[in-house]
mmCIF file of C-alpha atoms and ligand atoms in Angstrom:
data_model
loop_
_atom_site.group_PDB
_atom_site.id
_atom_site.type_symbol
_atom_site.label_atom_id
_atom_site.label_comp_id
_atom_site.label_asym_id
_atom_site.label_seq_id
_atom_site.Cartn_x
_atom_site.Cartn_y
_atom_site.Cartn_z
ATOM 1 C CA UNK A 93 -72.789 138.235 -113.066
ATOM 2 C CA UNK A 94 -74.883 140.398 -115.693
ATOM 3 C CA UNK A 95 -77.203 138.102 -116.052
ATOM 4 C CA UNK A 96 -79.758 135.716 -113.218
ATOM 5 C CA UNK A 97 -82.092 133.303 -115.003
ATOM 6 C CA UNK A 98 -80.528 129.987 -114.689
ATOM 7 C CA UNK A 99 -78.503 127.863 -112.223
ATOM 8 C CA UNK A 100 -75.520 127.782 -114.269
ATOM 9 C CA UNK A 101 -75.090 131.671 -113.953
ATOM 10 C CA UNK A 102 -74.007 131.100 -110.386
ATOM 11 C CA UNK A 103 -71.376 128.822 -111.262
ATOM 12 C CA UNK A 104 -70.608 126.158 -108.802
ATOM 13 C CA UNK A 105 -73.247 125.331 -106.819
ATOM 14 C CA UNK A 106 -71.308 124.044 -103.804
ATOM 15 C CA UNK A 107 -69.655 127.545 -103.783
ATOM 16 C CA UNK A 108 -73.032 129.104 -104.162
ATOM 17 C CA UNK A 109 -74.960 127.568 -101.405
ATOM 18 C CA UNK A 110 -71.529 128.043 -99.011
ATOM 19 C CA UNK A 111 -71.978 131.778 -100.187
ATOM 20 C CA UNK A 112 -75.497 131.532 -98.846
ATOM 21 C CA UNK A 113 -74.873 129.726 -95.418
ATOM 22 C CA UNK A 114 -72.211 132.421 -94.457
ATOM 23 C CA UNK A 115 -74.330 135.581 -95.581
ATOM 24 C CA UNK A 116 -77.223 134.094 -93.212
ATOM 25 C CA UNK A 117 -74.995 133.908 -90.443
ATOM 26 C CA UNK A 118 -74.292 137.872 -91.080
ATOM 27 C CA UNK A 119 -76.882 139.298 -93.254
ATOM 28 C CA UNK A 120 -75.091 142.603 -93.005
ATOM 29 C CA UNK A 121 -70.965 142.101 -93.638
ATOM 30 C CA UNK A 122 -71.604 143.377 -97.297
ATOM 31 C CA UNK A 123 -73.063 146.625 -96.488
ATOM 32 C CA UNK A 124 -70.295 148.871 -97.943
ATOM 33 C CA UNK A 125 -70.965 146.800 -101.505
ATOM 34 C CA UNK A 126 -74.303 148.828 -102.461
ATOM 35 C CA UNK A 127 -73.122 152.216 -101.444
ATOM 36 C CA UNK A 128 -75.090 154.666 -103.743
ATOM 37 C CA UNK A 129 -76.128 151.647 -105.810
ATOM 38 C CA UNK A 130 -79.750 151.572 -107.068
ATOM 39 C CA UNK A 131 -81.711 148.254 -107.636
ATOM 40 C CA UNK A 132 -84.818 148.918 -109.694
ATOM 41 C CA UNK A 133 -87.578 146.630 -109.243
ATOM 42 C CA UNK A 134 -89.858 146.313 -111.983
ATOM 43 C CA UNK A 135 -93.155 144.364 -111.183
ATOM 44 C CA UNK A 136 -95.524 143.804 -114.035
ATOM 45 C CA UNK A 137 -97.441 140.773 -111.212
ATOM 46 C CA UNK A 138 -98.334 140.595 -108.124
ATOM 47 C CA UNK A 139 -96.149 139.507 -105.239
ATOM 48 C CA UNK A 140 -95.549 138.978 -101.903
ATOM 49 C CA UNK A 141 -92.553 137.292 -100.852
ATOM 50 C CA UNK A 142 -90.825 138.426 -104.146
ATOM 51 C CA UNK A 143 -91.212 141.967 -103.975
ATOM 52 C CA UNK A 144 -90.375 142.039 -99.956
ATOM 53 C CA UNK A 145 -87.133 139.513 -99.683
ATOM 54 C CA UNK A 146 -85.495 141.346 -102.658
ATOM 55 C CA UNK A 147 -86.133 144.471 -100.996
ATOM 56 C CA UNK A 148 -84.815 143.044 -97.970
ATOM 57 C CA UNK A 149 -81.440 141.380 -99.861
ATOM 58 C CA UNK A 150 -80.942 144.831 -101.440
ATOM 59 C CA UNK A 151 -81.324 146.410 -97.966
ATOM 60 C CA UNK A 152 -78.666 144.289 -96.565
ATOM 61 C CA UNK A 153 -76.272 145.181 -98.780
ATOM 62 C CA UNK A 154 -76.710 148.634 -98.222
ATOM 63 C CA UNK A 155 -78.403 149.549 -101.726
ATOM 64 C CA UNK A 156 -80.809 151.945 -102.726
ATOM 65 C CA UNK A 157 -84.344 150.482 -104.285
ATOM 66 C CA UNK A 158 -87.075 151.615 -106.054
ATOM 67 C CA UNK A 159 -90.140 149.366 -106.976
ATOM 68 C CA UNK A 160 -92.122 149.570 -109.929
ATOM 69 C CA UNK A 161 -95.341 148.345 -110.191
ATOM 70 C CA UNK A 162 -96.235 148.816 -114.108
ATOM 71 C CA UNK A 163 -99.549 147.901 -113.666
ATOM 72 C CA UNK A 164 -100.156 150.381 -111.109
ATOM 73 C CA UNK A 165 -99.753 153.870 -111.689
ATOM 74 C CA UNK A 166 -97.131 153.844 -114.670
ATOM 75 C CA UNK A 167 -98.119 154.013 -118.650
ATOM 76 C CA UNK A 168 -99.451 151.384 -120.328
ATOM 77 C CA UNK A 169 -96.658 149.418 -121.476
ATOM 78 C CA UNK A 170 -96.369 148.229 -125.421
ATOM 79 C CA UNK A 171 -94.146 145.722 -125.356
ATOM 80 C CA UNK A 172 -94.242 144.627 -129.325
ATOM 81 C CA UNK A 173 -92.494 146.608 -131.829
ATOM 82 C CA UNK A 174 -94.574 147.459 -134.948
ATOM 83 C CA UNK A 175 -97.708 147.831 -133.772
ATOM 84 C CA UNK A 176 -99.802 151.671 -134.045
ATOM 85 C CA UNK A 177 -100.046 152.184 -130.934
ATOM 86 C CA UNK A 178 -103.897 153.725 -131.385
ATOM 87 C CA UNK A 179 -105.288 151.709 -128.540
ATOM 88 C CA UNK A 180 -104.849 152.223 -124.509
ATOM 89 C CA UNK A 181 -100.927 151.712 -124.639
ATOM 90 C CA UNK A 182 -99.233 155.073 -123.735
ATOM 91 C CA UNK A 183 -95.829 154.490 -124.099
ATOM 92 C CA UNK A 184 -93.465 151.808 -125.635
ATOM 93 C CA UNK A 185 -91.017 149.216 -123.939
ATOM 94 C CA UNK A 186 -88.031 150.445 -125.986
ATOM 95 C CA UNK A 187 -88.452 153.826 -124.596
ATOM 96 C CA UNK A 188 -89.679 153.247 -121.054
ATOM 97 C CA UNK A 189 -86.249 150.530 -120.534
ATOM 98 C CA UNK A 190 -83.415 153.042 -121.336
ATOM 99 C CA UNK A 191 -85.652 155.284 -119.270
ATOM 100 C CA UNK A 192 -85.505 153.281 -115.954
ATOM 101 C CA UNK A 193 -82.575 151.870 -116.883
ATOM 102 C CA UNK A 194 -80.723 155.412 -116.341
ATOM 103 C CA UNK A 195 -82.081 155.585 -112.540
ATOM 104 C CA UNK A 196 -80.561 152.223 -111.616
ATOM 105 C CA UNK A 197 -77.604 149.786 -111.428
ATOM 106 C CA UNK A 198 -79.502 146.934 -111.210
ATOM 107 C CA UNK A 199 -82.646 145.791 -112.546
ATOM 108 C CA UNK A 200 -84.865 142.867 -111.591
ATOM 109 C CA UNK A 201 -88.066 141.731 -113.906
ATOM 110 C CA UNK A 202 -91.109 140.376 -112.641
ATOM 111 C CA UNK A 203 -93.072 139.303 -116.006
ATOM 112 C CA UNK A 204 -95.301 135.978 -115.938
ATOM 113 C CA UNK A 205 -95.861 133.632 -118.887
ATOM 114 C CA UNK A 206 -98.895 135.021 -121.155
ATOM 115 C CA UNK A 207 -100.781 132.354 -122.481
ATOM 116 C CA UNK A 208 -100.418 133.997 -125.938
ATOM 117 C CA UNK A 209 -97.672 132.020 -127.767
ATOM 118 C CA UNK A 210 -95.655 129.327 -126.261
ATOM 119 C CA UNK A 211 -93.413 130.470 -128.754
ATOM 120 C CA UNK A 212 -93.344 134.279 -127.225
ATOM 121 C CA UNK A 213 -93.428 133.123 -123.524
ATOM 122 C CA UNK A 214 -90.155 130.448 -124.201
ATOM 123 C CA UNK A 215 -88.319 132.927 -125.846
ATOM 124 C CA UNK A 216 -88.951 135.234 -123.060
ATOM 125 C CA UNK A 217 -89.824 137.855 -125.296
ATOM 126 C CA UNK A 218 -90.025 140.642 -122.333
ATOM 127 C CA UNK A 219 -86.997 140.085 -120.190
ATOM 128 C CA UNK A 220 -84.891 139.347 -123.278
ATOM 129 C CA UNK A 221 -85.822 143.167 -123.904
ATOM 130 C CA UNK A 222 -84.356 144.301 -120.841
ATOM 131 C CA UNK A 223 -81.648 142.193 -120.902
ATOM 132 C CA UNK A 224 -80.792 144.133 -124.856
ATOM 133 C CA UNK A 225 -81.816 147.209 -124.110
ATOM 134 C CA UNK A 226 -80.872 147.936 -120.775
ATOM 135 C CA UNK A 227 -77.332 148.426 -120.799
ATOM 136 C CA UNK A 228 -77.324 146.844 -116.796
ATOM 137 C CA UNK A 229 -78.017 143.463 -115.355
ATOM 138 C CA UNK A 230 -81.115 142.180 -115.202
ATOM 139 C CA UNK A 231 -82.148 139.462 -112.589
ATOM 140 C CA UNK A 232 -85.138 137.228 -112.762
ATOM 141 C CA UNK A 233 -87.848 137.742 -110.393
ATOM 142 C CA UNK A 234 -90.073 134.926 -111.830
ATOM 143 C CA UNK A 235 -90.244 135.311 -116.206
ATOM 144 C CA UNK A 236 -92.327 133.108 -118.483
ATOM 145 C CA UNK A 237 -90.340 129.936 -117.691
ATOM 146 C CA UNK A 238 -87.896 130.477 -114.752
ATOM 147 C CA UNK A 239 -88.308 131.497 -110.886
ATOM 148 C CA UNK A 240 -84.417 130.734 -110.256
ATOM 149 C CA UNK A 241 -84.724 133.249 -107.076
ATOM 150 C CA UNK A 242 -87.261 130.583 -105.641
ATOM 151 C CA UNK A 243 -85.312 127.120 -106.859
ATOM 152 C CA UNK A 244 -81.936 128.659 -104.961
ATOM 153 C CA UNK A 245 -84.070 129.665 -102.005
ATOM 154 C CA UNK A 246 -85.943 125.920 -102.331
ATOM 155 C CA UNK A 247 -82.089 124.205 -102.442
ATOM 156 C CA UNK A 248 -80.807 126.487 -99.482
ATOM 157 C CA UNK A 249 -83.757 125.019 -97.531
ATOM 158 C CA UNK A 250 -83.070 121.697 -98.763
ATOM 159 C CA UNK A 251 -79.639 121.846 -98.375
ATOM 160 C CA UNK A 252 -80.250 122.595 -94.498
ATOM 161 C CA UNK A 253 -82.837 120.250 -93.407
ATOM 162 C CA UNK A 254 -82.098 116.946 -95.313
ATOM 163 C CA UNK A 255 -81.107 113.931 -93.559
ATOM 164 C CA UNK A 256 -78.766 111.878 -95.892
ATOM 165 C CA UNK A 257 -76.078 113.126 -98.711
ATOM 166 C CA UNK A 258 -78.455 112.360 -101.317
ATOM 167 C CA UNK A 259 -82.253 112.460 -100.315
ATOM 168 C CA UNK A 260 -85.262 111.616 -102.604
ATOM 169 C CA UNK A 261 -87.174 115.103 -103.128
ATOM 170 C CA UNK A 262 -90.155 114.570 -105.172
ATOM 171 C CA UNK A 263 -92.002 117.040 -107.238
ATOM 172 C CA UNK A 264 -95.908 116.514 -107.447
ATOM 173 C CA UNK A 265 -98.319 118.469 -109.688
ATOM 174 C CA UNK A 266 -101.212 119.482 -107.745
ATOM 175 C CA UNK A 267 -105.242 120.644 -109.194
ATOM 176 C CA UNK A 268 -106.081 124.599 -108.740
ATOM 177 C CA UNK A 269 -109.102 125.893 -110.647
ATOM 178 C CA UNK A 270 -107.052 128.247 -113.013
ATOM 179 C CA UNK A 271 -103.928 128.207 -115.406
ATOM 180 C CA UNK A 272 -100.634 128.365 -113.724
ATOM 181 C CA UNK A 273 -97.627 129.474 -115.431
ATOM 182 C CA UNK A 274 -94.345 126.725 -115.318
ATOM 183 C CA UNK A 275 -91.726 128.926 -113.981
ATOM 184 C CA UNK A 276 -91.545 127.561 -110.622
ATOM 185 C CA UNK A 277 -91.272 124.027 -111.515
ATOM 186 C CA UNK A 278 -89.416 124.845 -114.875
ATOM 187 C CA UNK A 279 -86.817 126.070 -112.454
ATOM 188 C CA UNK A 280 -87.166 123.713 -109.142
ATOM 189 C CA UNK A 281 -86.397 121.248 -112.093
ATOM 190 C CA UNK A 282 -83.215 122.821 -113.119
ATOM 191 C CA UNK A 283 -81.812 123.348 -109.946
ATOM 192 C CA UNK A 284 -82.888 119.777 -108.811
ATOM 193 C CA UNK A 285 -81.094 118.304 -111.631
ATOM 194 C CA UNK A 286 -78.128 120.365 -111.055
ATOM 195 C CA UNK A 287 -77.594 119.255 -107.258
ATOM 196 C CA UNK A 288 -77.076 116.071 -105.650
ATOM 197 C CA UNK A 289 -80.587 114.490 -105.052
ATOM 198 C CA UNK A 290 -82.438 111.687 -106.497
ATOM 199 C CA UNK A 291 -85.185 113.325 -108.364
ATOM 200 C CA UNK A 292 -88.634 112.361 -109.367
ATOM 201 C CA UNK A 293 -91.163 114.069 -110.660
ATOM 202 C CA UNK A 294 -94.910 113.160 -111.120
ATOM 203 C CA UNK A 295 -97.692 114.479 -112.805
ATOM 204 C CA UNK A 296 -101.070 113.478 -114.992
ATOM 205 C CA UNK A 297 -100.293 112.846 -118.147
ATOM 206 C CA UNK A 298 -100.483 115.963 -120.751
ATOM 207 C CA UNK A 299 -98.657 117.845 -118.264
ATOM 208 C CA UNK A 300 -95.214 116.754 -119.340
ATOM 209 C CA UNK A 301 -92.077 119.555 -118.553
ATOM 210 C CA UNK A 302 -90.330 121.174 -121.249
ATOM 211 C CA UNK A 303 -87.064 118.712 -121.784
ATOM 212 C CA UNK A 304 -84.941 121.582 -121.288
ATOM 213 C CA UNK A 305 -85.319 122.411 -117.631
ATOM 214 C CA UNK A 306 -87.047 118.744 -116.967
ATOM 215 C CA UNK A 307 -84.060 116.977 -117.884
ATOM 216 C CA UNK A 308 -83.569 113.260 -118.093
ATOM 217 C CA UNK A 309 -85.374 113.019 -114.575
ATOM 218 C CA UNK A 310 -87.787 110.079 -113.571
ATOM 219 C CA UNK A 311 -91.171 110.864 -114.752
ATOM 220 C CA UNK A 312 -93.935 108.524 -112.718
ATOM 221 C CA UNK A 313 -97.661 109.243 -113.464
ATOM 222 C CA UNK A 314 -98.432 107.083 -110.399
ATOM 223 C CA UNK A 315 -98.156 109.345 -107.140
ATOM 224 C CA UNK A 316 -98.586 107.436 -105.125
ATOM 225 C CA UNK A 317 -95.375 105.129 -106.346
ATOM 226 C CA UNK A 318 -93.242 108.588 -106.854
ATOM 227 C CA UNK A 319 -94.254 109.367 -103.493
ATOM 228 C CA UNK A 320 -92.592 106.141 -101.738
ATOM 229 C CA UNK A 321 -89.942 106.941 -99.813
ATOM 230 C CA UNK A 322 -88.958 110.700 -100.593
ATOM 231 C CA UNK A 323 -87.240 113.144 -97.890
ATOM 232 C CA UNK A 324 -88.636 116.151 -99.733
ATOM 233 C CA UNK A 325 -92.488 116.457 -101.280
ATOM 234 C CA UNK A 326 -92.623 119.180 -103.514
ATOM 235 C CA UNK A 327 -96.122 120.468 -104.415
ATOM 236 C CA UNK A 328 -97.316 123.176 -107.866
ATOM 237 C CA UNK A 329 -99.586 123.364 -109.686
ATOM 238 C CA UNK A 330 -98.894 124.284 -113.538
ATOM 239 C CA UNK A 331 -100.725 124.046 -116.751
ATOM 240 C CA UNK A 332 -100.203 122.503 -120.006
ATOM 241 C CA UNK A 333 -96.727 123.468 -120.932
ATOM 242 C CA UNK A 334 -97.388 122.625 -124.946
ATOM 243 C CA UNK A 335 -94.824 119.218 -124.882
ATOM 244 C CA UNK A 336 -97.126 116.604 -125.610
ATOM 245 C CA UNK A 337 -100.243 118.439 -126.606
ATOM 246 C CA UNK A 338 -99.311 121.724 -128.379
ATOM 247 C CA UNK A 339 -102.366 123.117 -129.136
ATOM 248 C CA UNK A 340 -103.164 123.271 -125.357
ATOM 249 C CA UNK A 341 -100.390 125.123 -124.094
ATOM 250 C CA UNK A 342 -101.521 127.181 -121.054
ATOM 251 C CA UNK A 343 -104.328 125.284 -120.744
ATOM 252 C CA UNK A 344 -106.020 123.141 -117.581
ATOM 253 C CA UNK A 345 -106.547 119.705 -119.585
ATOM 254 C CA UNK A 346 -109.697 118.818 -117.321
ATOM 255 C CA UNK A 347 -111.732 120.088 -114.435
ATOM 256 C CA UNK A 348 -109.529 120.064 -111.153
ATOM 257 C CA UNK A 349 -112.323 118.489 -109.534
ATOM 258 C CA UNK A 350 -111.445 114.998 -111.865
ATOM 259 C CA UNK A 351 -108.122 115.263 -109.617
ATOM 260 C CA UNK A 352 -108.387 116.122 -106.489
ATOM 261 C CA UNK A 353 -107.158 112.467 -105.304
ATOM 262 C CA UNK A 354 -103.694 114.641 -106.588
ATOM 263 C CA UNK A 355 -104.109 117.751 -103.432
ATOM 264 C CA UNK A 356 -101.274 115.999 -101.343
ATOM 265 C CA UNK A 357 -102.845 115.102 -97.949
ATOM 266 C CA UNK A 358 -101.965 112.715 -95.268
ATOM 267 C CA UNK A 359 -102.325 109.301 -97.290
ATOM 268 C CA UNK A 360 -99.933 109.929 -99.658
ATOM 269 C CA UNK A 361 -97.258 111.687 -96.690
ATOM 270 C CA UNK A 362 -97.994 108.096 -95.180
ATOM 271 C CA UNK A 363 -95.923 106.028 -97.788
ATOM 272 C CA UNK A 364 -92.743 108.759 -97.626
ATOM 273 C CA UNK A 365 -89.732 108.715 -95.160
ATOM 274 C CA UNK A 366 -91.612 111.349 -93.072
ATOM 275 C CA UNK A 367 -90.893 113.917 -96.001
ATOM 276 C CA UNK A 368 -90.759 117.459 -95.627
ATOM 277 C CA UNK A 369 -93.419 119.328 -97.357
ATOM 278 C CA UNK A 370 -92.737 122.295 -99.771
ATOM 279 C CA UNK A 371 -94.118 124.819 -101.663
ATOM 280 C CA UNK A 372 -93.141 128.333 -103.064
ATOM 281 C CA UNK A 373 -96.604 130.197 -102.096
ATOM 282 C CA UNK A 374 -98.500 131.440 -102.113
ATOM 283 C CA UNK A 375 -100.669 128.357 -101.439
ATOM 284 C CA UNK A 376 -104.829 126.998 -102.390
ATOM 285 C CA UNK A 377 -104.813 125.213 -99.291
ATOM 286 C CA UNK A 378 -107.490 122.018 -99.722
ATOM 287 C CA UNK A 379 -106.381 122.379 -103.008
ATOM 288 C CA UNK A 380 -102.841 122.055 -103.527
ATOM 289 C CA UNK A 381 -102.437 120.710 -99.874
ATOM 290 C CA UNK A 382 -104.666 119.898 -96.864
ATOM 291 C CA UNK A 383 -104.495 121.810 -93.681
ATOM 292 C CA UNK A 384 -103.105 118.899 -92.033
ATOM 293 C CA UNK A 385 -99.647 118.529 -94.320
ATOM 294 C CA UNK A 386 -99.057 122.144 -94.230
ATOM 295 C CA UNK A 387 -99.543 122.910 -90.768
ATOM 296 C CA UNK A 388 -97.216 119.988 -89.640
ATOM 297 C CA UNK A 389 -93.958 120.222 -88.035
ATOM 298 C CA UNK A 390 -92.546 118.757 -90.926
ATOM 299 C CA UNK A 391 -93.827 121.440 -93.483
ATOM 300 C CA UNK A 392 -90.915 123.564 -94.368
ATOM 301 C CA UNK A 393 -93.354 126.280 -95.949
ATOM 302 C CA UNK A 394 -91.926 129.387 -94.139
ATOM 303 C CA UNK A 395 -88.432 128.870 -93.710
ATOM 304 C CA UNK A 396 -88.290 128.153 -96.939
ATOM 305 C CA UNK A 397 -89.844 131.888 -97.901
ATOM 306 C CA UNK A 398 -87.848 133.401 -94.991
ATOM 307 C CA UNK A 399 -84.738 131.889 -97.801
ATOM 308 C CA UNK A 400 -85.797 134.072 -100.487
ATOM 309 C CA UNK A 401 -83.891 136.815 -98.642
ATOM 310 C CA UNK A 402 -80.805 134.547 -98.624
ATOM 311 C CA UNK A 403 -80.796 133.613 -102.029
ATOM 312 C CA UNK A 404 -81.672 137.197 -103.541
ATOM 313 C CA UNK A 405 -78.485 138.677 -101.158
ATOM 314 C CA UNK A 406 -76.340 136.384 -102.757
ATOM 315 C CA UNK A 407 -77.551 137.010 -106.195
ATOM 316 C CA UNK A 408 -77.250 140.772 -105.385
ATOM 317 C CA UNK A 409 -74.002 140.459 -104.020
ATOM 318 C CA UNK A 410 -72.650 138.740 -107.252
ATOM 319 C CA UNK A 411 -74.043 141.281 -109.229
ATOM 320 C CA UNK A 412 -72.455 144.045 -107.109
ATOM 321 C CA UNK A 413 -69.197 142.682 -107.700
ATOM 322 C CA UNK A 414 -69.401 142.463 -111.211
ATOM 323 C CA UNK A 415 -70.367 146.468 -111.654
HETATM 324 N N1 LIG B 722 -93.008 132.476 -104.249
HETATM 325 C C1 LIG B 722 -93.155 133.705 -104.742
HETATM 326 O O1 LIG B 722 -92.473 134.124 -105.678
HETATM 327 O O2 LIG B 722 -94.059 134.481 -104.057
HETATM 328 P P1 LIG B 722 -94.645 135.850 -104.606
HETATM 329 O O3 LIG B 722 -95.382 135.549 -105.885
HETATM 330 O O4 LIG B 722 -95.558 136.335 -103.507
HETATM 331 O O5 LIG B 722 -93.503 136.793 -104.858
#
């Protein structure tokens, strides 16, 4: 695998998530895989769980890493080409890739949607560059539009704790006071349509999913209705992604106070099949989610982070064989 951005560039799913089930039963059996390997980490966001699981993943299969976080400590990056660089941007991306690229056998991106251009952002202008330029594979560590580290991590975690074959695992926008980007439910999306659940998703309107990763799924504006009867809730935030109203891409359409009826709380858990709560984190609480939802034995919040170190070994791994 050269490249990790979508769920097609792991190939069958089933074989995937069976991939994933026996490497957490022994984290370790591909240790002799990374020997004197490098994985470069490139971070140009914050993060947690992100920066710490991949570590982890790389760890267990006996790699080398080294993080990178741009914004701290490194040059200013440039990342367009054609511009005089005159201003407080030392040093160019088509330099500074090759650059890191020759310390490494692996790179992953960390590079968040803009606001600029919806154009720029779904084009994904930046890892697109690494993925040219690089000469090594790249893996998504959350772009412009995709998180697919967190949608295999969110399956894996499906996969284990569902009930039936095929349970109902809703996805519900949520208020937060600022713009989110759409690369975690761009991606939970993807990989929902690509597995074997009934999916819904539900949202105000003016917050309608780019066709592309949103599919043909059930869109219901009521939440209350999408909420009735699901085995998995789902909760993010994003903001406009430009579908419906494209001069407002990136945008919060309306004060979050107008919808805080939308934070998922106890009344709407009432009308599901004792769903499962999720979300990627980190979390608003009170916001996204009350206290209540989140700390019940039903929320899946940390197992499903205590994933990310399953899914990113298995993406490693595939990548290691492919060298
Ligand atoms: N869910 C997730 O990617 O967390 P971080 O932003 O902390 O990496």
């Amino acid at each position: 695998m050269r490249v990790f951005q979508n769920v097609e560039d792991l190939g069958n799913l089933r074989t995937a998530l069976d991939e994933a089930f026996a490497i957490k039963k022994d984290r370790y059996q591909y240790q002799e895989l990374g020997k004197n390997k490098t994985a470069l980490l490139i971070f140009f966001n914050n993060s947690l769980r992100t920066r710490l699981s991949t570590q982890k993943a790389a760890m267990n299969l006996g790699m080398n890493v080294i993080v990178l976080d741009v914004n701290q400590g490194a040059w200013k990056l440039e990342t367009e080409r054609g511009v005089v660089m005159d201003g407080d941007k030392s040093e160019h991306l088509l330099e500074a890739i090759p650059v890191m690229a020759s310390y490494c056998d692996v790179i992953g991106v960390r590079s968040f949607a803009r606001f600029e251009s919806r154009e720029d952002d779904y084009n994904e202008v930046i890892l697109n560059q690494f993925i040219k330029y690089s000469g090594r594979p790249v893996f998504f560590m959350e772009s412009a539009t995709v998180h697919p580290l967190q949608a295999f991590a969110d399956l894996i975690t499906i996969e284990e704790y569902k009930k039936k074959d095929r349970p109902k695992v809703v996805m519900t926008w949520a208020p937060h006071p600022k713009a989110l980007p759409q690369a975690v439910p761009n991606s939970f999306a993807q990989w929902m349509n690509a597995a074997d659940v009934d999916f819904v998703v539900t949202h105000p309107e003016g917050y309608e999913l780019d066709p592309l990763f949103v599919g043909d799924a059930r869109v219901e504006y009521d939440q209350m209705k999408a909420f009735e009867g699901a085995d998995f809730v789902y909760a993010k935030n994003w903001s406009c992604p430009g579908v419906t109203r494209p001069n407002d891409y990136g945008k919060v359409l309306e004060d979050y106070h107008n919808f805080l009826d939308w934070t998922v709380s106890d009344r709407q858990m009432a009308v599901t099949n004792q769903a499962h709560f999720m979300h990627c984190l980190p979390v608003r609480r009170n916001m996204i989610v009350t206290d209540e939802v989140i700390e019940a034995p039903t929320s899946l919040v940390i197992p499903e982070a205590a994933n990310r170190e399953i899914s990113a070994t298995v993406v490693l791994k595939r990548i290691l064989e492919s060298l």
